[in-house]
Short mmCIF file of C-alpha atoms and ligand atoms in Angstrom, two decimals:
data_model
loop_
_atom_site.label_atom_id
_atom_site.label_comp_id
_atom_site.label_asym_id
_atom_site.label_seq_id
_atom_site.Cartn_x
_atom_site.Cartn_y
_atom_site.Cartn_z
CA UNK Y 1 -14.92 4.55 2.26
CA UNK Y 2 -18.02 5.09 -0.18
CA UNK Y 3 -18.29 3.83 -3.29
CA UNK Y 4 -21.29 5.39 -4.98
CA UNK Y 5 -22.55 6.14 -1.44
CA UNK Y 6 -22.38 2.64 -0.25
CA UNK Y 7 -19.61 1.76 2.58
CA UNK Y 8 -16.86 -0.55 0.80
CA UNK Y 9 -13.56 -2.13 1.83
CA UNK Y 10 -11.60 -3.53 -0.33
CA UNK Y 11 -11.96 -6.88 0.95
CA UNK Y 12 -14.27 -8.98 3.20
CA UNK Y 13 -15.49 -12.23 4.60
CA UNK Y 14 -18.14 -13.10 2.48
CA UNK Y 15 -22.09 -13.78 4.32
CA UNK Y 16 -21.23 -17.51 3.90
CA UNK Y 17 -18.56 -17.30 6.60
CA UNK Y 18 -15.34 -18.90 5.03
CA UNK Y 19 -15.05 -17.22 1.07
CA UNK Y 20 -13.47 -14.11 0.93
CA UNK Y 21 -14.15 -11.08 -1.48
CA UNK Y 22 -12.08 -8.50 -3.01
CA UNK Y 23 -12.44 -6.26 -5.24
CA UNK Y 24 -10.82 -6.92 -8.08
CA UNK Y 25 -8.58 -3.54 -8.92
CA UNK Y 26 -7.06 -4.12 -12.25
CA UNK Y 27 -10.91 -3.28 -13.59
CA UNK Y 28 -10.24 0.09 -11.96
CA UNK Y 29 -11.10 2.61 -12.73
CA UNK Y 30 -13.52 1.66 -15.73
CA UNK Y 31 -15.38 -1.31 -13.97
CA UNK Y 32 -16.12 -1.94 -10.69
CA UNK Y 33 -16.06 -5.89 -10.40
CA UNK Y 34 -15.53 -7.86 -7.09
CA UNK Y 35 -13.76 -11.17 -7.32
CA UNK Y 36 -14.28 -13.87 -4.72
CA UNK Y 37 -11.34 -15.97 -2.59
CA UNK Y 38 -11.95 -19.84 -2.02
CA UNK Y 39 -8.78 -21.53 -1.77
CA UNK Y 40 -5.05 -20.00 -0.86
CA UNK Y 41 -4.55 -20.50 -4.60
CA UNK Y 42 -6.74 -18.14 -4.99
CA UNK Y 43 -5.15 -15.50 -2.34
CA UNK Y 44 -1.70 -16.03 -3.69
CA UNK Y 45 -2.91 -15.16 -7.23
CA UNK Y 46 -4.67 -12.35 -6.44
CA UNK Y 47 -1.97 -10.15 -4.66
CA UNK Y 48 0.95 -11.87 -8.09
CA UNK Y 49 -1.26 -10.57 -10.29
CA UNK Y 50 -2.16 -7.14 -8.70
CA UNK Y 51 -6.04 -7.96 -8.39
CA UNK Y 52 -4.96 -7.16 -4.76
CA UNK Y 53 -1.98 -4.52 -4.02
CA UNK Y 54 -0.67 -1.90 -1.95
CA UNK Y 55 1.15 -3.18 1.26
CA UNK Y 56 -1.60 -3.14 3.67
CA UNK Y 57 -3.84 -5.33 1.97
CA UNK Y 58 -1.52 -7.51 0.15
CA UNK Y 59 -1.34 -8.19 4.37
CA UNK Y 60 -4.98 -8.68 4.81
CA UNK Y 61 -5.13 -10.68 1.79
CA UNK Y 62 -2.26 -12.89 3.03
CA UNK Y 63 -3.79 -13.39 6.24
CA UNK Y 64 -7.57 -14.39 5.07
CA UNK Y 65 -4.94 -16.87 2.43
CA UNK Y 66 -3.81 -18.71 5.57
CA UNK Y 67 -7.43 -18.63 6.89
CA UNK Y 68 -8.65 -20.32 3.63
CA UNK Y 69 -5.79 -22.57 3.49
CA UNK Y 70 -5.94 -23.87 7.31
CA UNK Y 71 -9.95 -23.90 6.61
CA UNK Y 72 -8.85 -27.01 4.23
CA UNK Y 73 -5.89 -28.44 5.45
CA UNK Y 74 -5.15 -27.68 9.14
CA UNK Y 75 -2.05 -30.01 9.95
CA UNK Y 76 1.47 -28.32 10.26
CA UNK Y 77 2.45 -29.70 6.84
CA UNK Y 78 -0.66 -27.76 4.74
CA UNK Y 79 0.00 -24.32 7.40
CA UNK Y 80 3.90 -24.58 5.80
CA UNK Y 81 2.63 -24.90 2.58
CA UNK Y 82 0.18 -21.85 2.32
CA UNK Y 83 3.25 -19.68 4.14
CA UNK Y 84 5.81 -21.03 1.36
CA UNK Y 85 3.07 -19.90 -1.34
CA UNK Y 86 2.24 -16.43 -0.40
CA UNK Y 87 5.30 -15.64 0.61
CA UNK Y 88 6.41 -15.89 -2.84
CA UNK Y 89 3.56 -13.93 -4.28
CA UNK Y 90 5.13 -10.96 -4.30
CA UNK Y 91 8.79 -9.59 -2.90
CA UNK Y 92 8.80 -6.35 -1.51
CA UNK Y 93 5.78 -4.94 0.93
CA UNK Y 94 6.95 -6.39 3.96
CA UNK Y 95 3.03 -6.33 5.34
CA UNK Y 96 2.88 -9.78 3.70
CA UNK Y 97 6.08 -11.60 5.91
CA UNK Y 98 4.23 -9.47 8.91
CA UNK Y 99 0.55 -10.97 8.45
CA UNK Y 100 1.71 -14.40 7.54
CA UNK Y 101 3.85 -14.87 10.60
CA UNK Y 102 0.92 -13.19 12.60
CA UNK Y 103 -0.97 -15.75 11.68
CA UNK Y 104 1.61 -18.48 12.31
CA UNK Y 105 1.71 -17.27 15.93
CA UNK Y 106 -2.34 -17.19 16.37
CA UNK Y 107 -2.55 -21.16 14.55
CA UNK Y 108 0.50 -23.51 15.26
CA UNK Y 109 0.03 -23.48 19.30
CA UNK Y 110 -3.57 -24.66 18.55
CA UNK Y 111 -4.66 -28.43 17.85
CA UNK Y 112 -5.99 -28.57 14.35
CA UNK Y 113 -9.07 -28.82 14.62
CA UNK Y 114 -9.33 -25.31 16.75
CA UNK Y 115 -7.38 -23.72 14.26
CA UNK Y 116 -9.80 -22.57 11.54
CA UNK Y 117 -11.52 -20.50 13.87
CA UNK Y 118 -8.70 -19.15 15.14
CA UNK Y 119 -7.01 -18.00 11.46
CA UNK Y 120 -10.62 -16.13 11.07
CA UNK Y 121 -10.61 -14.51 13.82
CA UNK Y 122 -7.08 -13.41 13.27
CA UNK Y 123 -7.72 -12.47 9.87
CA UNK Y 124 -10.38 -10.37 10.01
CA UNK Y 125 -8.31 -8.56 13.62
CA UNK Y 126 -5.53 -7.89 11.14
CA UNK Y 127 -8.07 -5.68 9.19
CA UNK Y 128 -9.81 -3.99 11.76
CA UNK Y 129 -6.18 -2.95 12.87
CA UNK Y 130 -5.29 -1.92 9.61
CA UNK Y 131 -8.12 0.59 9.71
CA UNK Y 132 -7.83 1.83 13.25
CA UNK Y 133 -4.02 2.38 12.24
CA UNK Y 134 -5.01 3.97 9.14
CA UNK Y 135 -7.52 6.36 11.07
CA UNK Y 136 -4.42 7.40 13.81
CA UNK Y 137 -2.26 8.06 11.13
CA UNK Y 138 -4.60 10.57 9.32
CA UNK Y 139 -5.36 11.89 12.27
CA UNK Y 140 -1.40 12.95 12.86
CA UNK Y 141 -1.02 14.03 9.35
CA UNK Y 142 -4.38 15.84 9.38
CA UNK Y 143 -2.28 18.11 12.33
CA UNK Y 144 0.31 18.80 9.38
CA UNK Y 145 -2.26 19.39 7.08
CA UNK Y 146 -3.80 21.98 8.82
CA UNK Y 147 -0.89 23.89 9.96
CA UNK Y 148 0.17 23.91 6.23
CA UNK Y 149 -3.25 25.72 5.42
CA UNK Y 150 -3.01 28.14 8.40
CA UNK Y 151 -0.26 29.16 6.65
CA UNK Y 152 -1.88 29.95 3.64
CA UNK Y 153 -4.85 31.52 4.22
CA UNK Y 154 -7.83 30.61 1.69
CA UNK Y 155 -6.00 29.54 -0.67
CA UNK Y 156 -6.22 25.29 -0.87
CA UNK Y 157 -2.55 22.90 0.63
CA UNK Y 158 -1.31 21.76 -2.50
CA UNK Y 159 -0.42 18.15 -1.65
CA UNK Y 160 1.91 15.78 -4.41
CA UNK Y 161 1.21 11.82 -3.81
CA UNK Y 162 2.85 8.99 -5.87
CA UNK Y 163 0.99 5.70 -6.96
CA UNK Y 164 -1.60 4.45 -5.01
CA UNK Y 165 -1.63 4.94 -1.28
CA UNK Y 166 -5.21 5.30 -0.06
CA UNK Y 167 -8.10 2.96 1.01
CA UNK Y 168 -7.43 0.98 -2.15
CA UNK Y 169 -4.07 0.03 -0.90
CA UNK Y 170 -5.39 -1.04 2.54
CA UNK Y 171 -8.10 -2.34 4.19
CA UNK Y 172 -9.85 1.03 4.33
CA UNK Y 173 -9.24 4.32 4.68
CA UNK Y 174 -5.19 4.50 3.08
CA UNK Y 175 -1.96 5.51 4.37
CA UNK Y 176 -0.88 8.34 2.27
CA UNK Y 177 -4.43 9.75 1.69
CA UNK Y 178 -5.51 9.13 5.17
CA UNK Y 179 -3.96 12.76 6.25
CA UNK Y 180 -6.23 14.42 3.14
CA UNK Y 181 -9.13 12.64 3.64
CA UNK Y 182 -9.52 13.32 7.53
CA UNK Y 183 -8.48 17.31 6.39
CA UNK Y 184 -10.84 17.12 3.87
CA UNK Y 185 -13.47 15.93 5.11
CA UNK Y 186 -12.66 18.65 8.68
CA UNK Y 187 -13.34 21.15 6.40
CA UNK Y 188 -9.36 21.80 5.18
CA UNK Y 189 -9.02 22.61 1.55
CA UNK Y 190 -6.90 20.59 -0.26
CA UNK Y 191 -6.05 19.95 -3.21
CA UNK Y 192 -3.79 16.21 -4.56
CA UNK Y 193 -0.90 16.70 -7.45
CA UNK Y 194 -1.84 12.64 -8.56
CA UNK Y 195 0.97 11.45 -10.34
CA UNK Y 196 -0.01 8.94 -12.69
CA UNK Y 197 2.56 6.10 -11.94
CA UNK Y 198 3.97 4.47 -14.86
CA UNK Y 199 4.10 1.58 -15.71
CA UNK Y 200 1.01 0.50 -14.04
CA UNK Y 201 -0.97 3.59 -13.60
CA UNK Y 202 -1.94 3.12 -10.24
CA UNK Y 203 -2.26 7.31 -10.01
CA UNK Y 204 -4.22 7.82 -12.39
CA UNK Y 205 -6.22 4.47 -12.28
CA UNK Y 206 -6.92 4.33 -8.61
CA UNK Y 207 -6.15 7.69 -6.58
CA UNK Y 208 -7.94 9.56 -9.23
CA UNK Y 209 -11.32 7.56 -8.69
CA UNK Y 210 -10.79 7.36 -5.00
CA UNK Y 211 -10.73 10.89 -4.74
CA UNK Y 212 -13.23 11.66 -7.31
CA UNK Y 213 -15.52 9.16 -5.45
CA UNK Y 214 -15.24 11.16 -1.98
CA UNK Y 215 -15.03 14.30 -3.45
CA UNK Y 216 -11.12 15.69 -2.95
CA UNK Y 217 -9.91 18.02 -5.39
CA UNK Y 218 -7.15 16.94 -7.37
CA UNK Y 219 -5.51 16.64 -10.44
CA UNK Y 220 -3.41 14.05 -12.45
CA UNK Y 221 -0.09 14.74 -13.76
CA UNK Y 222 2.27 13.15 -16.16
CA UNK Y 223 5.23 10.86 -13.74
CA UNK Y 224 7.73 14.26 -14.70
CA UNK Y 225 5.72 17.07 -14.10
CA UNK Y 226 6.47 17.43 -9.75
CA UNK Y 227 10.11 18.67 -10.13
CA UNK Y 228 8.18 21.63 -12.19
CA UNK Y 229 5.25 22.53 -10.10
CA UNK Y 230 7.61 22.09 -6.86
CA UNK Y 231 9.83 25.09 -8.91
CA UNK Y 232 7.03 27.13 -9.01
CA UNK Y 233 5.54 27.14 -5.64
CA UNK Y 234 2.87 24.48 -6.49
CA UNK Y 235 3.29 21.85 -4.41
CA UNK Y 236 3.16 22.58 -0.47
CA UNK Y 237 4.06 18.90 0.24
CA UNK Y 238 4.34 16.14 -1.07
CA UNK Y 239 2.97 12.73 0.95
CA UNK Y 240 3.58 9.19 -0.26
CA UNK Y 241 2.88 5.44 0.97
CA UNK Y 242 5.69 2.98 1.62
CA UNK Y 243 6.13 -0.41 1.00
CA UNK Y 244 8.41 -1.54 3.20
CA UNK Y 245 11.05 0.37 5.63
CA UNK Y 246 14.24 -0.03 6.96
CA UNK Y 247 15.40 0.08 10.51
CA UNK Y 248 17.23 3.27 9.70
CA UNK Y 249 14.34 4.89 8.06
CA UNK Y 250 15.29 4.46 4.36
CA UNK Y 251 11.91 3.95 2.15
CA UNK Y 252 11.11 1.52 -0.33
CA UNK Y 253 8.15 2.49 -2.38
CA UNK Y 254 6.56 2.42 -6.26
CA UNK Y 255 9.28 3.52 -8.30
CA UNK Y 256 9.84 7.24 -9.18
CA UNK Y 257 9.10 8.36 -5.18
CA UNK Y 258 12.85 8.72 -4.87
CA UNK Y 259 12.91 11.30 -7.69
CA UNK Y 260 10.16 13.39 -5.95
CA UNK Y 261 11.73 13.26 -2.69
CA UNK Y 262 15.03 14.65 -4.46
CA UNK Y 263 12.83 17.34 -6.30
CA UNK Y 264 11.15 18.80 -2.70
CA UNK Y 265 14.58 18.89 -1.00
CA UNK Y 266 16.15 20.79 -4.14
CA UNK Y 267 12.83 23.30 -3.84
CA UNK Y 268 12.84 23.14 0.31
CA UNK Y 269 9.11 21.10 -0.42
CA UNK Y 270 8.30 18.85 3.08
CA UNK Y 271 8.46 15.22 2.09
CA UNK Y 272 6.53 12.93 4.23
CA UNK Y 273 5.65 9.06 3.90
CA UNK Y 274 2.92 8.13 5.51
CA UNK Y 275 3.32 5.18 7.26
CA UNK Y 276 1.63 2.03 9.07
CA UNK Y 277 3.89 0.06 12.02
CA UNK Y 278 3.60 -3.78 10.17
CA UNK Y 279 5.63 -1.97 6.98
CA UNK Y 280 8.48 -1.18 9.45
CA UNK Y 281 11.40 -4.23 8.79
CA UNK Y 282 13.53 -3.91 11.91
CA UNK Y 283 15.51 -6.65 10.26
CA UNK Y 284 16.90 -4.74 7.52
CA UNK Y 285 19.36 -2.23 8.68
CA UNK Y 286 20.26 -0.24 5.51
CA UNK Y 287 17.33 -0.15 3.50
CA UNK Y 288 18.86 0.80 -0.06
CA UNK Y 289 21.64 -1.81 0.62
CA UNK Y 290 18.93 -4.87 1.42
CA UNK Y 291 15.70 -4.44 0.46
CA UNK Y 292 15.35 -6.60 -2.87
CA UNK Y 293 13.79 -4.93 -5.58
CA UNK Y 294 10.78 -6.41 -7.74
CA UNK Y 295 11.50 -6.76 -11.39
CA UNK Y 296 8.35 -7.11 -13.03
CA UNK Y 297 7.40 -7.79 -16.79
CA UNK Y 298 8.69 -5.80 -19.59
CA UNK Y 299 5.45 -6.35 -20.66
CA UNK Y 300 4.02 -3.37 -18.19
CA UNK Y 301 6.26 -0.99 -19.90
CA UNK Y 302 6.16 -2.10 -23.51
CA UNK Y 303 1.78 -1.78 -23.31
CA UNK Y 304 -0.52 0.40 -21.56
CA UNK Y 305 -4.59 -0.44 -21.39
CA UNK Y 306 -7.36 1.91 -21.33
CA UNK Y 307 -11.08 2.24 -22.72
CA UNK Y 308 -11.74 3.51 -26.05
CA UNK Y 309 -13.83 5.45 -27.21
CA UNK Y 310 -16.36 2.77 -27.82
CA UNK Y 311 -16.01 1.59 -24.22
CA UNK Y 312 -13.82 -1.48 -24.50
CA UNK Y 313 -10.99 -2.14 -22.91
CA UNK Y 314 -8.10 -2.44 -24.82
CA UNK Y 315 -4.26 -3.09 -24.49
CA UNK Y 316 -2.15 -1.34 -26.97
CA UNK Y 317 1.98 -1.93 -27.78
CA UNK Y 318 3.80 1.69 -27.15
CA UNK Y 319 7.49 0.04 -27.50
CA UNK Y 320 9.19 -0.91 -31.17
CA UNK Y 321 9.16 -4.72 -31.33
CA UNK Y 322 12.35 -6.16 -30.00
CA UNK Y 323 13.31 -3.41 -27.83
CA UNK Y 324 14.54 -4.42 -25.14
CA UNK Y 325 12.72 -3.20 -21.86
CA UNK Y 326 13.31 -3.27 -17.91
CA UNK Y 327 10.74 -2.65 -15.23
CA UNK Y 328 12.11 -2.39 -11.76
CA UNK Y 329 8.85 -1.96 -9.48
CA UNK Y 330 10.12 0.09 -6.24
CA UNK Y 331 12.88 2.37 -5.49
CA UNK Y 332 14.71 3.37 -2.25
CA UNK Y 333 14.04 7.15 -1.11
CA UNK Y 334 17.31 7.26 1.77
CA UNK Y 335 16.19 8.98 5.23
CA UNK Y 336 18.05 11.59 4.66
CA UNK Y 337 15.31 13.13 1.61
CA UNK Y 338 12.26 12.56 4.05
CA UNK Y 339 10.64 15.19 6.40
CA UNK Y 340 8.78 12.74 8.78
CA UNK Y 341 7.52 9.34 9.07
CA UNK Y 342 3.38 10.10 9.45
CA UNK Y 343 2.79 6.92 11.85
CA UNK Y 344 -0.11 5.79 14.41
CA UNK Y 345 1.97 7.02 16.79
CA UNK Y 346 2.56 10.20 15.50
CA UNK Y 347 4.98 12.31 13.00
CA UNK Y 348 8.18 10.74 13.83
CA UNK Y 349 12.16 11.90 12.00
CA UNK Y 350 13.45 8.92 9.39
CA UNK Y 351 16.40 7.93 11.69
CA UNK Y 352 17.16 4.36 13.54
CA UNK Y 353 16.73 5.73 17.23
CA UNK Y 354 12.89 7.81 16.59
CA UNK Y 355 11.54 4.29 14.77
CA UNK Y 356 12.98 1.98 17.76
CA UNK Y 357 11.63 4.59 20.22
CA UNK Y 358 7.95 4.60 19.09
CA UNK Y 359 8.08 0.81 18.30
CA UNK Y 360 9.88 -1.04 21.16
CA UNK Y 361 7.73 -4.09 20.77
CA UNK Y 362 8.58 -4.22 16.81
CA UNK Y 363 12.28 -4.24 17.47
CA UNK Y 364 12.22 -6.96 20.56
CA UNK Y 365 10.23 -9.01 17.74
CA UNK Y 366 12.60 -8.52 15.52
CA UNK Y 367 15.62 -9.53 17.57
CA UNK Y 368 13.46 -12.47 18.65
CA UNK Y 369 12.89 -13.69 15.15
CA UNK Y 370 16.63 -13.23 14.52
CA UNK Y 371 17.52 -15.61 17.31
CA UNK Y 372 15.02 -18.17 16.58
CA UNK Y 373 16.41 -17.98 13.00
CA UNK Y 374 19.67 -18.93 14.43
CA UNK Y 375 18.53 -21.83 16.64
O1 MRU I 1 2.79 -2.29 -6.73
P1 MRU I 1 1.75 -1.80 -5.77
O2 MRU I 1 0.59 -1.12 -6.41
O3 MRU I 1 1.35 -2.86 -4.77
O4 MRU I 1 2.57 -0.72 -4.95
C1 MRU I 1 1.98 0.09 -3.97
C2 MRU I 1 2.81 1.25 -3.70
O5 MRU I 1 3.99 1.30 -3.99
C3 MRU I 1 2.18 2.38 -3.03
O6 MRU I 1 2.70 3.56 -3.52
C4 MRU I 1 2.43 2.37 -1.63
O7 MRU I 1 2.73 3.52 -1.08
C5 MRU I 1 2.54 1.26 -0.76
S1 MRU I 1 0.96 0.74 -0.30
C6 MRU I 1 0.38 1.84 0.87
#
């Protein structure tokens, strides 16, 4: 996507051929500052501390982390390490398991000393496939999209999105916003409900100055305003990203997406999550049952930062000292609350049999892993 009318992803192999930039996205939206990637230290830092996020490119970051990391140590004991390390960076997009052991499979069979080139080249795959994804899906949603404005003559599709789901979030392009921005920029009106996403903001940081930059009306709302507009025949649909999900369709994404999806059913609003194949876990059957929650930092909830009016950025305390305070990351939106999976391979329903039928090869892998595991 542009940034100030210059192509940008949100990360890249650097001209030197082995560093890897980023850019860095808690600056966002009041400074646009790159950062660069040297070691897996580096990598593994970047997605804990959110300089990196969203589930696709917490993937690609992983992946160019294993590239840097075999780059300086290719034996089996340094590849182990660099796994062990990003693995732990952060618990619950499942794009980071998915990239790492992609790039297990492209590096171990190798001798050392062929593997560096090999983690590159797999890296920097893993992104172009994130895009091409990203493009397939938008493509599919774009059809709902469109059929949404048929229905309503001139008046713009009123679309609801949670967090942060668009080329930020990936490598380019975005999951969620990949269905506006193709209908957008075909010449659909549309217009994006942006929620802002407490505790982190990630609405009204990072979707708002995506879509300002490429031009797609919108407007940000306060985390409880949707159940409202959905009342009143404001929102036409509401499309959100995913994190990681289940074999039986549940969805695990930034917390608060589970009240939305129980607002639209209540007002008979389509739901959608829009939704690339490496977030599918085939290994977790029940999704609200398994899929471990992230607990981050009272800290997030207790402060909020933002510029003033001077232009520097500060971080102010909203909370009484000593209160105590609980930040659970991600919630679980059940199949049953969700309209359609918006994949690569088309709009697809949230139940165990439509996932394993478009994704055969995802489900052999996953029974695979699960007997290797046992071995
Ligand atoms: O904590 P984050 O910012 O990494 O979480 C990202 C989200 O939850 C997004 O909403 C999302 O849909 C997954 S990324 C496409």
């Amino acid at each position: 996507m542009k940034v100030d009318g210059r192509h940008t992803r949100t990360i890249w192999l650097e001209p030197d051929g082995w560093s890897v930039g980023a850019i860095d996205q808690t600056r966002l939206p009041h400074r646009f500052e790159t950062i660069r990637l040297t070691t897996v230290a580096d990598a593994a830092r970047a997605i804990a501390t959110m300089q990196v996020r969203g589930a696709p490119l917490i993937g690609a970051t992983a992946a160019y982390g294993m590239a840097l990391a075999v780059n300086a140590d290719a034996s089996d004991a340094g590849l182990k390490r660099a796994y062990a390390e990003l693995h732990a960076a952060r618990p619950t997009a499942i794009n980071l398991k998915w990239a790492l052991d992609e790039m297990v499979r492209a590096v171990r069979p190798l001798p050392p000393p062929e593997r560096a080139k090999a983690a590159y080249a797999r890296a920097g795959e893993i992104c172009e496939e994130d895009v091409a994804i990203n493009r397939a899906l938008g493509r599919h949603g774009h059809a709902l999209i469109a059929a949404a404005a048929a229905r309503k003559g001139s008046e713009p599709v009123n679309i609801l999105t949670h967090c942060n789901a668009g080329w930020l979030a990936a490598v380019d392009v975005g999951t969620a916003l990949a269905p506006i921005y193709t209908a957008h920029d075909a010449g659909v009106a549309v217009h994006v409900w942006v929620d802002e996403t407490r505790p982190r903001n990630q609405g009204a940081a990072l979707t708002a100055w995506e879509l300002k930059h490429h031009g797609v009306p919108h407007t940000v709302i306060a985390d409880n305003t949707g159940g409202h507009l959905m009342q009143h025949g404001l929102v036409d649909m509401a499309i959100v990203g995913t994190d990681r999900v289940a074999a039986n369709g549940d969805v695990c994404n930034k917390i608060g997406t589970y009240l939305k999806a129980l607002a639209a059913r209540d007002n008979g609003v389509p739901f959608y999550v829009g939704l690339p194949s490496p977030t599918i876990d085939f290994a977790v059957a029940d999704g609200l049952a398994e899929i471990p929650i992230e607990q981050r930092s009272g800290d997030e909830v207790a402060a909020i930062s933002g510029r003033t009016a001077d232009g520097r950025i500060e971080t102010v305390r909203l909370v009484p000292d000593g209160s105590p305070v609980a930040n659970y990351a991600f919630d679980v939106t059940p199949a049953r609350l969700i309209t359609g999976l918006i994949t690569e391979r088309g709009v697809i329903a949230a139940e165990r049999p439509a996932l394993a039928a478009a994704f055969p090869e995802r489900v052999a892998a996953a029974v695979q892993a699960a007997r290797d595991a046992a071995e």
